[in-house]
Amino acid sequence: MACLQLYCHGTGGTSLYDLHCSKHACRKRFIQRYRYRLADKRNLRCSPYTQAVHRGYLGETRTCMNTRYSSATIDQDKEDHRQNMRTVFDFERWATHRSSQRYLLHLLGIPKSMLIRGLKVPLLCEFCFSFCVASWESYKEVHPSLGLPSSNLEASDPFHLTSFALALLLAFRLDASYSRYMEARSLWGDVVCDARNLMRQAQGYSGNEESLQLLLRWTSAFCKVLMWHVREHCDLESELQDVLLPSEVEVLMQQEQHKPNFVLSVLTQIVHSMPAAEGQKLALDATLTKFQKAVGTCERMVKTPIPRSYTRHTSRFLVIWLAFLPFTLWRACHWAMVPAAVLIAFLLLGVEEIGVQIEEPFGILPLGAPTRLFIH
């Protein structure tokens, strides 16, 4: 087991990855500590939104994100609900999905929908604002002698013209987010298929049972580590208990810098130590190169959202448009304007909210299900 000695040079000493970048890691941690202190001094005089902007600009790591952001910028219920969206469909679920009763079921499920609970604050604001406009107009009609100014917008053409622009903006926003969602799903499917292909090739090229078992364990560990790398609230040690040996789990958990790269380094050593021809080893190494490319693509998707100016402008456009909506509905709807404005706000804000939720797809995709199938 020479390959095990390459990445397990004692349990308390250096590792394969630490030998290469320990100096860089120490320097990076020092710079981050300095930036955190500087950000804290600035944030004493800043609003929660400005604090989030500062910390986003400084590029904090994933492990520090939840602890350093203000609670005013995070909806914890919404973040917890993302874990419940990781649904794996079977034939029974598809039959329910196609059922003709889905319209009634979806309507009855609105009060329990996490979408409407996540939008309760902006919907409440729209309700209060619409109620104030309706109250003002009613009071003006009851007391015409006071000569109060009307809040109703007589010229609605600008409002209708901007409606088309808002529809295009929301459609492009949702389409861009859905493209990221599908890219992530296809990428993870490729990772699982490449893992199966790697094991198929290894079984055909080498008859060494010990090397095959070692390769199987660390290939499965790569899928688990990559899932942990791109997703929050994932206990890596518990995920690896049924995959690696206890000593291997200990060695892997000691790595503080980029665990997926460490696992790929271990896989490379395993492949090159197998009793196989040189061309066969190159074929196995080509599959590992695909793993490395998948890691880079996942990191790009996690660290690079849709341009934030696009997201900000969409939300600002939508909020301003909904703020003017009650002024255009009063003449036609009167008091029915209040529920109508709230309903329209729910429909439009829901589209924007769905786009934001699926923009970061790894938190809602069932990444563990294909991995478990591969392991078993």
Coordinates of C-alpha atoms in Angstrom, one line a residue, residues 125-349:
C125 CA -46.1 46.5 2.8
E126 CA -48.1 46.4 -0.5
F127 CA -51.3 45.8 1.5
C128 CA -50.6 48.7 3.9
F129 CA -49.8 51.0 1.1
S130 CA -52.8 50.0 -0.9
F131 CA -55.0 50.4 2.1
C132 CA -53.7 53.9 2.8
V133 CA -54.4 54.9 -0.9
A134 CA -57.9 53.5 -0.7
S135 CA -58.6 55.2 2.6
W136 CA -57.4 58.6 1.2
E137 CA -59.6 58.2 -1.9
S138 CA -62.6 57.2 0.1
Y139 CA -62.2 60.1 2.5
K140 CA -61.9 62.5 -0.4
E141 CA -65.1 61.2 -1.9
V142 CA -67.0 61.4 1.4
H143 CA -65.8 65.0 2.0
P144 CA -65.6 66.6 -1.5
S145 CA -66.0 70.1 0.0
L146 CA -62.5 69.9 1.5
G147 CA -61.0 69.9 -2.0
L148 CA -58.4 67.3 -1.2
P149 CA -56.1 66.3 -4.1
S150 CA -56.6 63.0 -5.8
S151 CA -54.0 60.3 -5.7
N152 CA -55.4 58.6 -8.8
L153 CA -53.1 58.6 -11.9
E154 CA -55.0 59.9 -14.8
A155 CA -52.3 59.2 -17.4
S156 CA -51.6 55.5 -17.2
D157 CA -49.7 55.1 -20.5
P158 CA -46.3 55.3 -18.9
F159 CA -47.4 52.6 -16.4
H160 CA -48.5 50.3 -19.2
L161 CA -45.3 50.9 -21.2
T162 CA -43.1 50.0 -18.3
S163 CA -45.2 46.8 -17.7
F164 CA -43.8 45.4 -20.9
A165 CA -40.2 46.2 -19.8
L166 CA -40.8 44.7 -16.4
A167 CA -42.1 41.5 -18.0
L168 CA -39.0 41.2 -20.1
L169 CA -36.7 41.9 -17.2
L170 CA -38.4 39.2 -15.0
A171 CA -38.4 36.7 -17.9
F172 CA -34.7 37.2 -18.6
R173 CA -33.9 37.0 -14.9
L174 CA -35.8 33.7 -14.4
D175 CA -34.3 32.2 -17.6
A176 CA -30.7 33.0 -16.5
S177 CA -31.3 31.4 -13.2
Y178 CA -32.9 28.3 -14.7
S179 CA -29.9 28.0 -17.0
R180 CA -27.6 27.9 -14.0
Y181 CA -29.9 25.3 -12.4
M182 CA -29.8 23.0 -15.4
E183 CA -26.0 23.4 -15.8
A184 CA -25.5 22.4 -12.2
R185 CA -27.8 19.4 -12.6
S186 CA -26.1 18.3 -15.8
L187 CA -22.7 18.8 -14.2
W188 CA -23.5 16.7 -11.2
G189 CA -24.9 14.0 -13.4
D190 CA -21.6 14.0 -15.4
V191 CA -19.6 13.6 -12.1
V192 CA -21.6 10.5 -11.1
C193 CA -21.3 9.0 -14.6
D194 CA -17.6 9.6 -14.7
A195 CA -17.2 8.0 -11.3
R196 CA -19.0 4.9 -12.5
N197 CA -17.0 4.9 -15.7
L198 CA -13.8 5.2 -13.6
M199 CA -14.7 2.1 -11.7
R200 CA -15.7 0.2 -14.8
Q201 CA -12.4 0.9 -16.4
A202 CA -10.5 0.0 -13.3
Q203 CA -12.2 -3.4 -13.0
G204 CA -11.4 -4.1 -16.6
Y205 CA -7.8 -3.0 -16.5
S206 CA -6.7 -4.4 -13.1
G207 CA -7.6 -7.6 -11.2
N208 CA -6.0 -6.4 -7.9
E209 CA -9.0 -6.5 -5.5
E210 CA -7.2 -4.4 -2.9
S211 CA -6.5 -1.6 -5.3
L212 CA -10.1 -1.7 -6.7
Q213 CA -11.5 -1.4 -3.2
L214 CA -9.2 1.5 -2.4
L215 CA -10.2 3.2 -5.6
L216 CA -13.9 2.6 -4.9
R217 CA -13.7 4.2 -1.5
W218 CA -11.9 7.3 -2.6
T219 CA -14.0 7.8 -5.7
S220 CA -17.1 7.7 -3.5
A221 CA -15.4 10.0 -1.1
F222 CA -14.7 12.5 -3.9
C223 CA -18.4 12.7 -4.7
K224 CA -19.2 13.3 -1.0
V225 CA -16.4 15.9 -0.5
L226 CA -17.5 17.8 -3.7
M227 CA -21.1 17.9 -2.4
W228 CA -19.8 19.3 0.9
H229 CA -17.6 21.8 -1.0
V230 CA -20.5 23.4 -2.8
R231 CA -23.2 23.2 -0.1
E232 CA -23.7 24.6 3.3
H233 CA -25.0 22.7 6.3
C234 CA -23.4 19.4 5.3
D235 CA -21.6 17.3 7.9
L236 CA -18.7 15.8 5.9
E237 CA -17.4 13.5 8.7
S238 CA -20.8 11.8 9.1
E239 CA -21.2 11.5 5.3
L240 CA -17.8 9.7 5.1
Q241 CA -18.4 7.2 7.9
D242 CA -19.9 4.6 5.5
V243 CA -17.4 5.4 2.7
L244 CA -13.9 5.5 4.1
L245 CA -12.0 3.7 6.8
P246 CA -11.8 5.6 10.2
S247 CA -8.1 6.2 9.6
E248 CA -8.8 7.6 6.1
V249 CA -11.6 9.8 7.4
E250 CA -9.2 11.2 10.1
V251 CA -6.5 12.0 7.5
L252 CA -9.0 13.7 5.2
M253 CA -10.6 15.8 7.9
Q254 CA -7.2 17.1 8.9
Q255 CA -6.8 18.8 5.6
E256 CA -7.6 22.5 6.0
Q257 CA -7.1 23.6 2.4
H258 CA -9.3 22.4 -0.5
K259 CA -10.3 18.9 0.3
P260 CA -11.5 18.0 -3.3
N261 CA -8.0 18.6 -4.6
F262 CA -6.6 16.4 -1.9
V263 CA -8.9 13.5 -2.7
L264 CA -8.0 13.9 -6.4
S265 CA -4.3 13.7 -5.5
V266 CA -5.0 10.5 -3.6
L267 CA -6.9 9.1 -6.5
T268 CA -4.0 10.0 -8.8
Q269 CA -1.6 8.1 -6.6
I270 CA -3.9 5.1 -6.5
V271 CA -4.3 5.0 -10.3
H272 CA -0.6 5.2 -10.9
S273 CA 0.2 2.4 -8.4
M274 CA -2.3 0.0 -9.9
P275 CA -0.9 -3.0 -11.8
A276 CA -2.1 -1.9 -15.3
A277 CA -0.6 -0.9 -18.6
E278 CA 0.6 2.7 -19.1
G279 CA -2.1 3.4 -21.7
Q280 CA -4.8 2.1 -19.4
K281 CA -3.5 4.4 -16.6
L282 CA -3.6 7.4 -18.9
A283 CA -7.3 6.5 -19.7
L284 CA -8.1 6.5 -15.9
D285 CA -6.1 9.7 -15.4
A286 CA -8.2 11.4 -18.2
T287 CA -11.3 10.6 -16.1
L288 CA -9.7 12.3 -13.1
T289 CA -9.0 15.3 -15.2
K290 CA -12.8 15.5 -15.8
F291 CA -13.3 15.5 -12.0
Q292 CA -10.9 18.4 -11.7
K293 CA -12.7 20.3 -14.4
A294 CA -16.0 19.6 -12.6
V295 CA -14.6 21.0 -9.3
G296 CA -13.6 24.3 -11.1
T297 CA -17.0 24.6 -12.7
C298 CA -18.8 24.1 -9.4
E299 CA -16.7 26.7 -7.7
R300 CA -17.4 29.1 -10.5
M301 CA -21.1 28.7 -10.1
V302 CA -21.0 29.0 -6.3
K303 CA -18.7 32.1 -6.3
T304 CA -20.1 33.9 -9.3
P305 CA -23.8 34.9 -9.2
I306 CA -25.8 36.6 -12.0
P307 CA -24.4 40.2 -12.1
R308 CA -25.7 41.8 -9.0
S309 CA -26.5 45.0 -10.8
Y310 CA -29.0 43.0 -12.8
T311 CA -30.6 41.6 -9.6
R312 CA -30.7 44.9 -7.9
H313 CA -32.2 46.7 -10.8
T314 CA -34.9 44.0 -11.2
S315 CA -35.9 44.3 -7.6
R316 CA -35.9 48.1 -7.6
F317 CA -37.9 48.2 -10.8
L318 CA -40.4 45.7 -9.4
V319 CA -40.8 47.5 -6.1
I320 CA -41.3 51.0 -7.7
W321 CA -43.8 49.5 -10.2
L322 CA -45.8 47.9 -7.4
A323 CA -45.8 51.1 -5.4
F324 CA -47.5 52.9 -8.3
L325 CA -49.9 50.1 -8.9
P326 CA -52.6 51.2 -6.4
F327 CA -52.8 54.6 -7.9
T328 CA -53.9 53.2 -11.3
L329 CA -56.4 50.6 -9.9
W330 CA -58.6 52.8 -7.7
R331 CA -60.8 54.2 -10.4
A332 CA -61.7 50.8 -11.8
C333 CA -61.7 48.6 -8.7
H334 CA -62.3 51.0 -5.7
W335 CA -61.8 48.9 -2.5
A336 CA -61.3 45.7 -4.5
M337 CA -58.0 47.4 -5.4
V338 CA -56.4 46.3 -2.1
P339 CA -56.6 42.5 -2.6
A340 CA -56.0 43.0 -6.4
A341 CA -52.8 44.9 -5.7
V342 CA -51.6 42.3 -3.2
L343 CA -52.4 39.4 -5.6
I344 CA -50.5 41.0 -8.5
A345 CA -47.6 41.7 -6.1
F346 CA -47.6 38.0 -5.1
L347 CA -47.5 36.8 -8.7
L348 CA -44.7 39.2 -9.8
L349 CA -42.6 39.0 -6.6

